[in-house]
Amino acid sequence: CKILRCNSEYVAATLHLRGPGAAFCTALRSYSLCTRRTARTCRGDLAFHSAVHGIEDLMIQNNCSKEGPTAPARPRPPAPNPQGFELLDICDYERSFLYKHGRPPGFQHCAAFGDPHIRTFHDEFHTCRVEGSWPLLDNDYLFVQATSSPVAKGSNATVTSKLTIIFKNMKECIDQKVYQAELDNVPAAFQDGSVNGGARPGGSSLAIWERSPGRHVEIRADYIGTTIAVRQAGRQLSFSIRAAEEVARAFTEEQDLQLCVGGCPHSQRMSRSPRGRGRVPAETARALCREMLPVEDVYFQSCVFDVVTSGDTNFTMAAHGALEDARLFLPDAEKLHIFQ
């Protein structure tokens, strides 16, 4: 598939243009011609389909006719170093999207923390019992699995005790990488010991940053416009993600079980109003949670539920961390607090 060559020729042709006009339309028609020539070998390539749709949008926006002159094909310049413009374009999702569509991409946020409580990409909020292993995400780019175990002996409530994140191979940018965290083991490296996407020229577009040793890591996957935070607070792990909309939606009907997309299955949902005798009185839990979460939204309610159920006051930090991730990751600040 030669779509990268089409992309680089288009970038080179338009790099010095000051705005739309005849030369811009000529470059777009040339870009379109290049994609048609490579259509057979690129049929299953996401970058190819993104380019085709992007060209159509740009031609409509700039009133370019499909018929007209095209520029002669430019010879492909040798890359003087592995950080050439073509590579930066294909392994920097936000920059590439902005260039193709004339606007920044949209983003979605999902989180799993505490009991676990799930905030879906669609801002729905569920508390799940989900003991065992369940997929949070399963799409063309990412697979994320959370393993849960009971929060206390005899309790229906569960907490995430293990997280497995697979960044799937993207030949232009990264090797497949696996990240795994368990209680008391939140490493600042992938399973193979590396801290980036590998030896490929775009390997730096995937990187791990340690925010708090053994407690909080951030994984930036710039090649798919995605950032992930993994935290440990008390005896539970939490997961938060900011994903490009195109990435979050890149799955088939067979990949229908994703807690970040559909929330908990109905049979696994729990009320956040703990019944019976808890390990901490509800009023005590409310006072503790109010210190960290002054707004009585679903994060506050989840905090109270977790402290009452587990007796572990560290769960106030789990809810607070999830709220702080949402503050950073949510594209719309007005959706930060959810009230039910």
XYZ file of C-alpha atoms in Angstrom, residues 10-325:
316
model
C 0.153 16.150 -1.114
C 1.892 17.671 1.929
C 4.856 18.743 -0.217
C 2.527 20.291 -2.838
C 0.516 22.337 -0.313
C 3.102 23.124 2.338
C 3.840 26.623 1.010
C 0.360 27.570 -0.221
C -1.209 30.466 1.658
C -4.807 29.309 1.307
C -7.401 27.749 -1.014
C -7.240 28.504 -4.717
C -6.471 26.947 -8.101
C -3.141 25.497 -6.935
C -4.786 23.937 -3.877
C -7.496 22.310 -6.032
C -4.812 20.995 -8.386
C -3.007 19.423 -5.425
C -6.258 17.837 -4.194
C -7.022 16.337 -7.630
C -3.473 14.960 -7.766
C -3.936 13.508 -4.271
C -7.225 11.914 -5.363
C -5.611 10.436 -8.486
C -2.795 8.969 -6.382
C -5.270 7.298 -3.997
C -7.229 5.790 -6.901
C -4.043 4.274 -8.306
C -3.312 2.540 -5.013
C -6.921 1.601 -4.139
C -6.542 -2.108 -4.842
C -3.583 -2.671 -2.493
C -4.869 -0.244 0.176
C -8.431 -1.515 0.457
C -8.063 -2.595 4.110
C -5.856 0.299 5.259
C -7.421 2.855 7.639
C -5.016 5.616 6.551
C -6.163 5.091 2.944
C -9.869 5.393 3.811
C -9.208 8.447 5.995
C -7.368 10.086 3.086
C -10.193 9.354 0.617
C -12.848 10.848 2.915
C -10.595 13.781 3.769
C -10.066 14.606 0.087
C -13.816 14.561 -0.583
C -14.474 16.898 2.350
C -11.711 19.321 1.354
C -12.875 19.443 -2.279
C -16.414 20.312 -1.171
C -15.220 22.899 1.364
C -12.994 24.624 -1.198
C -15.384 24.336 -4.203
C -12.868 22.288 -6.185
C -14.116 20.494 -9.286
C -13.199 16.843 -9.723
C -12.286 17.503 -13.370
C -9.277 19.674 -14.096
C -5.494 19.758 -14.216
C -3.332 17.677 -11.910
C 0.288 18.226 -10.993
C 2.957 15.838 -12.286
C 3.983 13.298 -9.673
C 6.851 14.530 -7.530
C 9.817 12.248 -6.925
C 9.807 11.025 -3.376
C 12.567 12.874 -1.500
C 14.855 10.781 0.674
C 14.171 11.312 4.365
C 17.267 13.005 5.841
C 16.403 11.623 9.262
C 13.722 9.399 10.860
C 11.741 12.484 11.890
C 10.862 13.570 8.333
C 7.587 15.410 7.727
C 5.873 12.365 6.217
C 6.523 10.297 9.326
C 5.436 13.062 11.682
C 2.258 13.403 9.655
C 1.256 9.736 9.820
C 2.342 9.137 13.453
C 0.847 12.343 14.867
C -2.902 11.758 14.749
C -4.019 15.222 15.824
C -1.716 17.013 13.386
C -2.709 14.689 10.536
C -6.438 15.065 11.262
C -6.193 18.849 11.434
C -4.347 18.946 8.123
C -6.860 16.690 6.364
C -10.075 18.101 7.813
C -9.225 21.675 8.698
C -10.348 21.162 12.304
C -9.066 19.281 15.356
C -10.455 15.787 16.011
C -13.183 15.066 18.530
C -12.390 13.092 21.672
C -14.242 10.825 24.116
C -13.514 9.878 27.728
C -14.034 6.633 29.650
C -13.016 5.646 33.167
C -13.169 2.618 35.461
C -12.373 3.019 39.154
C -13.362 1.843 42.616
C -16.025 -0.836 42.826
C -15.639 -0.725 39.682
C -17.666 2.256 38.550
C -17.716 2.801 34.802
C -18.067 6.140 33.050
C -18.721 5.261 29.390
C -17.744 7.169 26.260
C -21.370 8.348 26.181
C -21.260 9.781 29.743
C -23.404 7.016 31.205
C -22.427 5.884 34.702
C -22.747 2.339 36.058
C -21.556 0.431 39.108
C -20.715 -3.178 38.234
C -20.151 -6.422 40.105
C -18.263 -7.999 37.104
C -16.047 -10.508 38.921
C -13.406 -12.019 36.641
C -11.992 -10.531 33.435
C -13.981 -8.102 31.272
C -12.989 -5.997 28.246
C -13.102 -2.239 28.715
C -12.063 -1.706 25.083
C -11.735 -4.004 22.081
C -11.201 -2.194 18.787
C -8.834 -2.058 15.825
C -6.141 -0.225 17.797
C -6.531 -1.131 21.471
C -7.537 -3.999 23.696
C -7.983 -3.232 27.403
C -9.021 -5.900 29.894
C -9.804 -5.372 33.571
C -9.689 -8.278 36.026
C -11.834 -7.841 39.135
C -11.973 -9.617 42.478
C -14.210 -9.187 45.577
C -13.500 -6.023 47.570
C -13.950 -8.004 50.800
C -14.799 -11.570 51.779
C -18.514 -12.247 51.309
C -19.100 -8.960 49.443
C -20.872 -8.647 46.077
C -18.781 -5.558 45.321
C -15.568 -6.030 43.315
C -12.480 -3.953 42.526
C -10.049 -3.986 39.617
C -6.944 -5.912 40.633
C -5.265 -6.215 37.221
C -5.221 -4.221 33.969
C -3.917 -5.454 30.618
C -3.552 -2.968 27.753
C -2.518 -4.058 24.246
C -1.480 -1.407 21.713
C -1.944 -3.234 18.433
C 0.717 -3.217 15.739
C 0.619 -0.186 13.396
C 3.292 -0.839 10.831
C 4.003 2.809 10.027
C 4.543 3.738 13.677
C 4.820 1.112 16.435
C 5.380 -2.547 17.206
C 2.641 -4.236 19.211
C 3.149 -3.370 22.870
C 1.583 -4.888 26.004
C 1.249 -3.016 29.293
C 0.194 -4.818 32.458
C -0.444 -3.467 35.955
C -1.378 -5.402 39.098
C -1.925 -4.375 42.701
C 1.369 -3.060 44.115
C 2.966 -3.344 40.670
C 2.222 -0.350 38.439
C 5.329 -0.335 36.227
C 6.574 2.571 34.133
C 7.423 0.237 31.230
C 5.808 -2.202 28.826
C 6.087 -5.950 29.429
C 9.199 -6.179 27.254
C 10.945 -3.530 29.394
C 10.688 -0.757 26.786
C 9.208 2.691 27.437
C 8.174 3.528 23.860
C 6.750 2.043 20.675
C 9.895 0.256 19.574
C 12.647 0.666 17.001
C 10.448 1.882 14.141
C 10.972 5.511 13.090
C 7.622 6.456 14.704
C 8.315 4.571 17.941
C 8.402 7.745 20.013
C 4.702 8.325 19.211
C 3.936 5.797 21.996
C 5.525 6.517 25.376
C 5.040 5.886 29.114
C 5.496 8.613 31.737
C 5.684 7.923 35.463
C 3.623 10.541 37.327
C 3.954 9.010 40.811
C 6.361 6.077 41.351
C 4.458 2.812 41.610
C 1.102 4.627 41.817
C 0.332 6.581 38.650
C 1.513 6.240 35.044
C 0.385 7.992 31.884
C 0.670 6.377 28.452
C 0.567 8.714 25.454
C -0.276 7.122 22.103
C 0.037 10.148 19.813
C -0.225 8.006 16.669
C -3.905 7.336 17.558
C -4.595 10.551 19.482
C -5.057 8.687 22.760
C -3.873 9.167 26.356
C -4.342 6.586 29.139
C -3.878 6.995 32.899
C -3.434 4.012 35.246
C -3.525 4.572 39.007
C -3.472 2.565 42.220
C -5.288 3.928 45.293
C -5.653 1.612 48.253
C -6.318 -1.948 47.101
C -7.673 -1.127 43.650
C -6.522 -0.024 40.209
C -8.215 2.602 38.077
C -8.180 3.286 34.336
C -8.946 6.494 32.444
C -8.707 7.197 28.725
C -9.049 10.124 26.342
C -9.491 8.630 22.885
C -10.047 10.147 19.470
C -13.647 9.510 18.362
C -12.480 7.699 15.226
C -10.379 5.332 17.354
C -13.134 4.721 19.925
C -15.563 3.760 17.128
C -13.186 1.476 15.195
C -14.776 -1.873 16.024
C -17.109 -4.434 14.453
C -20.425 -5.893 15.614
C -18.545 -8.939 16.904
C -16.622 -6.677 19.332
C -19.848 -5.687 21.082
C -18.837 -6.315 24.716
C -16.860 -3.218 25.750
C -17.647 -1.642 29.105
C -16.377 1.750 27.859
C -18.880 1.630 24.993
C -22.003 -0.037 26.403
C -21.384 0.091 30.142
C -22.041 -2.900 32.403
C -24.409 -5.613 31.150
C -27.797 -5.193 32.879
C -27.300 -8.388 34.908
C -24.064 -6.968 36.367
C -25.270 -3.508 37.447
C -25.541 -2.581 41.126
C -27.200 0.241 43.031
C -24.798 2.743 44.592
C -26.957 2.812 47.747
C -25.283 0.202 49.995
C -27.800 -1.781 52.021
C -27.322 -3.577 55.286
C -24.402 -3.099 57.645
C -21.354 -1.544 56.046
C -17.777 -1.594 57.306
C -17.881 2.188 57.843
C -21.031 4.157 58.813
C -22.517 6.034 55.853
C -22.261 9.442 57.550
C -18.587 8.867 58.325
C -17.982 7.898 54.704
C -19.845 10.989 53.487
C -17.705 13.244 55.686
C -14.482 11.622 54.428
C -15.552 11.843 50.770
C -16.684 15.450 51.112
C -13.122 16.438 52.031
C -11.889 15.241 48.628
C -15.053 15.705 46.538
C -17.052 18.784 47.572
C -19.576 18.369 44.701
C -22.077 15.588 45.460
C -22.075 14.058 41.959
C -21.619 10.420 40.915
C -17.927 10.521 41.873
C -18.957 11.509 45.406
C -21.693 8.847 45.508
C -19.226 6.228 44.279
C -16.711 7.288 46.917
C -19.296 6.881 49.703
C -20.335 3.468 48.356
C -16.734 2.232 48.195
C -15.734 3.457 51.661
C -18.887 2.003 53.281
C -18.493 -1.329 51.460
C -14.746 -1.815 51.842
C -13.921 0.078 55.032
C -10.849 1.424 53.183
C -10.576 5.215 53.361
C -8.070 5.160 50.457
C -11.067 4.818 48.152
C -11.566 8.567 48.552
C -8.327 8.913 46.557
C -9.622 6.566 43.846
C -12.691 8.719 43.193
C -10.654 11.928 43.440
C -8.091 10.589 40.926
C -10.852 9.605 38.503
C -12.369 13.078 38.777
C -8.986 14.729 38.135
C -8.430 12.517 35.060
